[in-house]
Short mmCIF file of C-alpha atoms in Angstrom, two decimals:
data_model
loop_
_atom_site.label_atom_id
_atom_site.label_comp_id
_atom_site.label_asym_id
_atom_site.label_seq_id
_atom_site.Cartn_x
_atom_site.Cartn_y
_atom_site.Cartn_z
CA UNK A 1 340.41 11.87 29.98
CA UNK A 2 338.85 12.24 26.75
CA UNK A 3 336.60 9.32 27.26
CA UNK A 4 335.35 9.93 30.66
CA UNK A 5 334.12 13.61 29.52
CA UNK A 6 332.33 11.94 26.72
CA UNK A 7 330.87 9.43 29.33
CA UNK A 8 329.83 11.94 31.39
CA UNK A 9 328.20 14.24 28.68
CA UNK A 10 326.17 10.98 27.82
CA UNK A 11 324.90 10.54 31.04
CA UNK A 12 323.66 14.00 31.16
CA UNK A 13 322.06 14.33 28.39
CA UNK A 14 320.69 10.66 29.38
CA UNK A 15 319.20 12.74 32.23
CA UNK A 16 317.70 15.76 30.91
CA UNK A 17 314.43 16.04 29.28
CA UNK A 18 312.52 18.62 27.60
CA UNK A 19 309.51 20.06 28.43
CA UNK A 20 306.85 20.95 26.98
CA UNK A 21 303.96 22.96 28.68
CA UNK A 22 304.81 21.28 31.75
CA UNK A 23 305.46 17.70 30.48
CA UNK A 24 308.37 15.72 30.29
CA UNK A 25 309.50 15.69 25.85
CA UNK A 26 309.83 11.83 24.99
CA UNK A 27 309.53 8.35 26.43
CA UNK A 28 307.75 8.88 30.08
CA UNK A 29 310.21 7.47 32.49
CA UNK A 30 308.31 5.86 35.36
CA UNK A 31 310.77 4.75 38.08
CA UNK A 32 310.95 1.28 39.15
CA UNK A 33 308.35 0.36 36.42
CA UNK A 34 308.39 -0.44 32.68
CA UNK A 35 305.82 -0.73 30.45
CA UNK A 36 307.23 -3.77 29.12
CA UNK A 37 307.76 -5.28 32.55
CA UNK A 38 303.62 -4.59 33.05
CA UNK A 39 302.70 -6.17 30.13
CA UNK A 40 304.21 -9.22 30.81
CA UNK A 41 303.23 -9.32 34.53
CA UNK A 42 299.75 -7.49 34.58
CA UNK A 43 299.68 -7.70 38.43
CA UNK A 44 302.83 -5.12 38.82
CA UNK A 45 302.10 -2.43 40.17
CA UNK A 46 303.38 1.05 38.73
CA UNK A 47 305.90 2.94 41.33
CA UNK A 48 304.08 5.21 43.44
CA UNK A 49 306.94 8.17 42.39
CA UNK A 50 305.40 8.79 39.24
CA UNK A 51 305.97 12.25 37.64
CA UNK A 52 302.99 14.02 37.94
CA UNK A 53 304.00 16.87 36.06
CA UNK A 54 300.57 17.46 34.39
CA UNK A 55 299.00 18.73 38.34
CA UNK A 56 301.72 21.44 38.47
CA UNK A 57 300.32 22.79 35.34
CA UNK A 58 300.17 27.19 35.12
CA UNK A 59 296.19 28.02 34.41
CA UNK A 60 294.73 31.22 33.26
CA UNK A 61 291.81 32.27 35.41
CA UNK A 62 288.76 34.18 34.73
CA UNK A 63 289.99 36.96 36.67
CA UNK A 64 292.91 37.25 34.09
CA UNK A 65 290.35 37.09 31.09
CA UNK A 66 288.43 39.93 32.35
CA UNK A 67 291.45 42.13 32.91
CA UNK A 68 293.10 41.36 29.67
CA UNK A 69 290.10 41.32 27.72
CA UNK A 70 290.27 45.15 27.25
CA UNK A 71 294.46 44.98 26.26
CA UNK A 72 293.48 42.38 23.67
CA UNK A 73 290.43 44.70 21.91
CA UNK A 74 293.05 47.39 21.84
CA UNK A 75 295.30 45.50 20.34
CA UNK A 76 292.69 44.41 17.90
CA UNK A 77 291.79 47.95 16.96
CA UNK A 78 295.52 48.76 16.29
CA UNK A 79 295.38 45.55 13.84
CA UNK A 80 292.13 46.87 12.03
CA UNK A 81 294.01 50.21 11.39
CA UNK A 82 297.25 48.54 10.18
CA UNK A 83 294.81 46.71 7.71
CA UNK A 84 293.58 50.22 6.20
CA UNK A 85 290.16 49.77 7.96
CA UNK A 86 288.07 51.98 9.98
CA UNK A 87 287.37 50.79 13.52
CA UNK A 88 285.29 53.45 14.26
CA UNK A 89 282.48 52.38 10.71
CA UNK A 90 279.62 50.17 11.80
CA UNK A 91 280.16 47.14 11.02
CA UNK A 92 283.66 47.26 12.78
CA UNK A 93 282.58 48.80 16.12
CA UNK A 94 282.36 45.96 18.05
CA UNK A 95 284.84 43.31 15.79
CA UNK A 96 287.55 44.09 18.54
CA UNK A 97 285.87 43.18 21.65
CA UNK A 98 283.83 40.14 19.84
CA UNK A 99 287.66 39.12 18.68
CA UNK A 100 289.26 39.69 21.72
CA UNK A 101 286.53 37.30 23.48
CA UNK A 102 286.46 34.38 20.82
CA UNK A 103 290.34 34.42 21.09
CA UNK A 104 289.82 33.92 24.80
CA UNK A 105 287.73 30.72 23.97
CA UNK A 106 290.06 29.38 21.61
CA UNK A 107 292.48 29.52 24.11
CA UNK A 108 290.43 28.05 26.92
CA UNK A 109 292.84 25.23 27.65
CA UNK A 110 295.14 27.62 29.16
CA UNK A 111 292.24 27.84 32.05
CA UNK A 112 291.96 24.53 32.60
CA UNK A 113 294.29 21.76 34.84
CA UNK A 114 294.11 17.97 34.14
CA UNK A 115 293.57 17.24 37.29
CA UNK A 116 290.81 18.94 38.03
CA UNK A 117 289.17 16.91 35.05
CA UNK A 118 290.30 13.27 36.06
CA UNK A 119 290.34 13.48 39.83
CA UNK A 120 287.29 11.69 40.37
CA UNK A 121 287.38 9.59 36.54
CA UNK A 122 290.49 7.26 37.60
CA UNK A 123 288.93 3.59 38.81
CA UNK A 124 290.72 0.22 39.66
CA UNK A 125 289.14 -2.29 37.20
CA UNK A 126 291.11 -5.21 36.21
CA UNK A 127 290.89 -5.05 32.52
CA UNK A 128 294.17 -5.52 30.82
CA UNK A 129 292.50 -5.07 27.52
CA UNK A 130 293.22 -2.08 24.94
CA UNK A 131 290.60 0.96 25.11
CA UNK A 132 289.87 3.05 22.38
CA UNK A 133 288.10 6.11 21.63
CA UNK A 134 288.33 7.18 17.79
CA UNK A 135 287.14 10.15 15.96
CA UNK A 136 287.68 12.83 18.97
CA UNK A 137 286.50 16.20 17.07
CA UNK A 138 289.43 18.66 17.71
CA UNK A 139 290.14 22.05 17.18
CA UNK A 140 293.04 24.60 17.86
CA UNK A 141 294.81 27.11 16.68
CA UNK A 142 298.69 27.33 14.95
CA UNK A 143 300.87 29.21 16.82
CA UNK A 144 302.80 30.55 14.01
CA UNK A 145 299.72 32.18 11.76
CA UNK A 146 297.43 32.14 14.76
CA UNK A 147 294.62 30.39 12.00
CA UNK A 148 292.50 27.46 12.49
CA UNK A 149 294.31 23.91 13.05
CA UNK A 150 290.85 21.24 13.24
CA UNK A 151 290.93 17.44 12.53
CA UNK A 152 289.92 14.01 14.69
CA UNK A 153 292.29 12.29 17.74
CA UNK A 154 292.47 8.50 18.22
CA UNK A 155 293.42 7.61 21.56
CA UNK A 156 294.30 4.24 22.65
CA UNK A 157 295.92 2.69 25.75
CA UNK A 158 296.32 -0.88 27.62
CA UNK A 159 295.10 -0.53 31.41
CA UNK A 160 297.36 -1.72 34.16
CA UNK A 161 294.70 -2.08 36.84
CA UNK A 162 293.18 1.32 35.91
CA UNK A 163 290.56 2.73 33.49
CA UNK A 164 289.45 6.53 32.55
CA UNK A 165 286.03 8.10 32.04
CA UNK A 166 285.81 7.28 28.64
CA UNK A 167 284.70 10.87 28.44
CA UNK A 168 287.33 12.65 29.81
CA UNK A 169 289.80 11.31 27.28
CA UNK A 170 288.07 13.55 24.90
CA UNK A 171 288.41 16.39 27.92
CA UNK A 172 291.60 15.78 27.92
CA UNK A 173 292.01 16.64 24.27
CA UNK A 174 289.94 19.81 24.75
CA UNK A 175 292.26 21.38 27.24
CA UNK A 176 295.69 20.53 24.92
CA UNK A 177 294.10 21.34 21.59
CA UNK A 178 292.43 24.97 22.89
CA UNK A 179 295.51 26.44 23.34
CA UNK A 180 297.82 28.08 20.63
CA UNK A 181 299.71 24.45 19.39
CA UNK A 182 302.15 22.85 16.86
CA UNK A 183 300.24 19.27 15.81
CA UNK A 184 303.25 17.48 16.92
CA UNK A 185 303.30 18.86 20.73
CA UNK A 186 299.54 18.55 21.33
CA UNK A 187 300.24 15.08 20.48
CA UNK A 188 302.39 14.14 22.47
CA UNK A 189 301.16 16.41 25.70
CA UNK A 190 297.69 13.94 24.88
CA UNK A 191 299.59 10.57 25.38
CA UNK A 192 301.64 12.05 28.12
CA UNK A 193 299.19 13.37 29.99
CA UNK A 194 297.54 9.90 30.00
CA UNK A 195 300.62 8.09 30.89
CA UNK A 196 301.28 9.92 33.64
CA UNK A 197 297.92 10.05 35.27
CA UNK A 198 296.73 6.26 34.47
CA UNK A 199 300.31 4.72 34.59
CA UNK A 200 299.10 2.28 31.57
CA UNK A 201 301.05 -0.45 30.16
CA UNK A 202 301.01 1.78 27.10
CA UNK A 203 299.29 4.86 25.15
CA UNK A 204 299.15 5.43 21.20
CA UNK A 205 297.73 8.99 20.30
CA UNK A 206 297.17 9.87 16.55
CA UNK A 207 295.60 13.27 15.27
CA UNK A 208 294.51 13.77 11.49
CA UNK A 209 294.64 17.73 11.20
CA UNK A 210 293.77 20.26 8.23
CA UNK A 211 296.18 23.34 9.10
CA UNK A 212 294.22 26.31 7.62
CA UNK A 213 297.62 28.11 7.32
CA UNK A 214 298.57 25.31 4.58
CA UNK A 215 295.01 26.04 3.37
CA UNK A 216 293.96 29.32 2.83
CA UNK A 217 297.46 31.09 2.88
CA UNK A 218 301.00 30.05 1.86
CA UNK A 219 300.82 27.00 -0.82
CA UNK A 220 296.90 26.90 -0.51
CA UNK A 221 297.07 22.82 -0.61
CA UNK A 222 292.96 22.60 -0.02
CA UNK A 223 293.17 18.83 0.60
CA UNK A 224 296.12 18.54 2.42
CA UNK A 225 296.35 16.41 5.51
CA UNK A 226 298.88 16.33 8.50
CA UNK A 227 299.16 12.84 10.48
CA UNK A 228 301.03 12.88 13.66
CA UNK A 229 301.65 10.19 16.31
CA UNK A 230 303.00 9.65 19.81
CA UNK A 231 303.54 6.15 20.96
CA UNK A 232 304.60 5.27 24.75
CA UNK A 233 305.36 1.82 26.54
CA UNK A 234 303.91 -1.69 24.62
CA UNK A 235 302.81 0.64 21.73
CA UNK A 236 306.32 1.60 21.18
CA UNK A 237 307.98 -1.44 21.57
CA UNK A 238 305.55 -4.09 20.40
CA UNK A 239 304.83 -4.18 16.83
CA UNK A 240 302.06 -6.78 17.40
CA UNK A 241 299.96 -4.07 19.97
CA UNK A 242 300.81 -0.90 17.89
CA UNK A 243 299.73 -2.33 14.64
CA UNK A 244 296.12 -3.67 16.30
CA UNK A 245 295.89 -0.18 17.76
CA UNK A 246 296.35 1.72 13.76
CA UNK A 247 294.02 -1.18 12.69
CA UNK A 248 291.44 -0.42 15.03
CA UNK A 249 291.39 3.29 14.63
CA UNK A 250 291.31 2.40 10.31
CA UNK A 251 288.03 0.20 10.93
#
């Protein structure tokens, strides 16, 4: 009896996943398709029952920005006042409109869909070769202190049959990192959001961050560095394709 509860809880937690602003937390699971199985046989083709997750994604429209936009000044002015300052002195009278619309930008991802980006940026090309774009400027913003988070993205993946608009990998970083983030999710939403819409035999993602809340607050570590990484199908599981993919990104 004992055993066959255990069993049981295994095999649910085997079949629940996390997610995280509308992606699946951890290894993507493609049915009928590994990424192992693609390496090895470049001509498989990737199930057609893919989770595609990433085009159910909730957006913010303009519409909402304009109607919020006056909420989020307000709420501004009540900050200025809980700081001892005078909203109403000149140099303050417009700070909470010109903070409630830069907040709006920083959070621009939250407007934006993946698919709308790659729908017409996904080709067949039979190149079974790894792509890399390095050096991706990114910025965000922590979702704890609501400061600065800004650094670089490496992105790397092996093609099964299909390649990306080498520009709308960085796109694709845009959209994740202009939303209010923890390092460690935006890098995985990157990699997962490529995995699901290519179906590559792999994707590596690693981000090099400064957290301004490590910076200019707390223990003030000017120099410090965060390095996260998110590693899906061959780049997981072979040592030989995730070590040319850290050496590339070094060079």
């Amino acid at each position: 009896m004992e055993r066959s509860k255990q069993k049981q809880m295994n095999q649910n937690e085997n079949e629940t996943d996390a997610v995280i602003n509308g992606h699946i937390d951890g290894r993507v699971k493609i049915p009928g398709w590994s990424a192992g199985g693609a390496a090895g046989n470049p001509s498989a083709a990737p199930s057609s029952s893919v989770m595609e997750s990433w085009r159910e994604e909730r957006t913010r429209s303009l519409e909402d920005n304009e109607m919020s936009l006056p909420s989020i000044a307000a709420a501004y002015t009540t900050i200025l006042r809980g700081l001892g300052e005078d909203p109403q002195r000149q140099g303050l009278l417009k700070t909470p409109w010109r903070a409630a619309t830069a907040m709006q930008f920083f959070t621009k991802g939250y407007q934006e869909k993946i698919i709308d980006v790659l729908n017409d940026a996904i080709f067949d090309e039979d190149h079974d070769e790894m792509v890399i774009v390095k050096d991706i400027d990114m910025f965000s913003m922590c979702e704890h202190h609501l400061v600065p988070i800004f650094g670089r993205v490496h992105i790397g993946y092996l093609p099964n049959k299909r390649v990306l608009g080498l520009s709308k990998l960085a796109r694709i970083v845009e959209i994740y990192s202009r939303r209010l983030q923890v390092q460690e999710r935006l890098t995985k939403q990157i990699a997962v959001a490529i995995t699901e819409a290519l179906q590559p035999a792999g994707v590596g993602v690693v981000i090099e961050a400064t957290h301004m809340c490590m910076v200019m607050r707390g223990v003030q570590k000017m120099n410090s560095k965060t390095v996260t990484s998110t590693m899906l199908g061959v780049f997981r599981e072979d040592p030989k394709t995730r070590d040319e993919f850290l050496t590339l990104i070094r060079s």
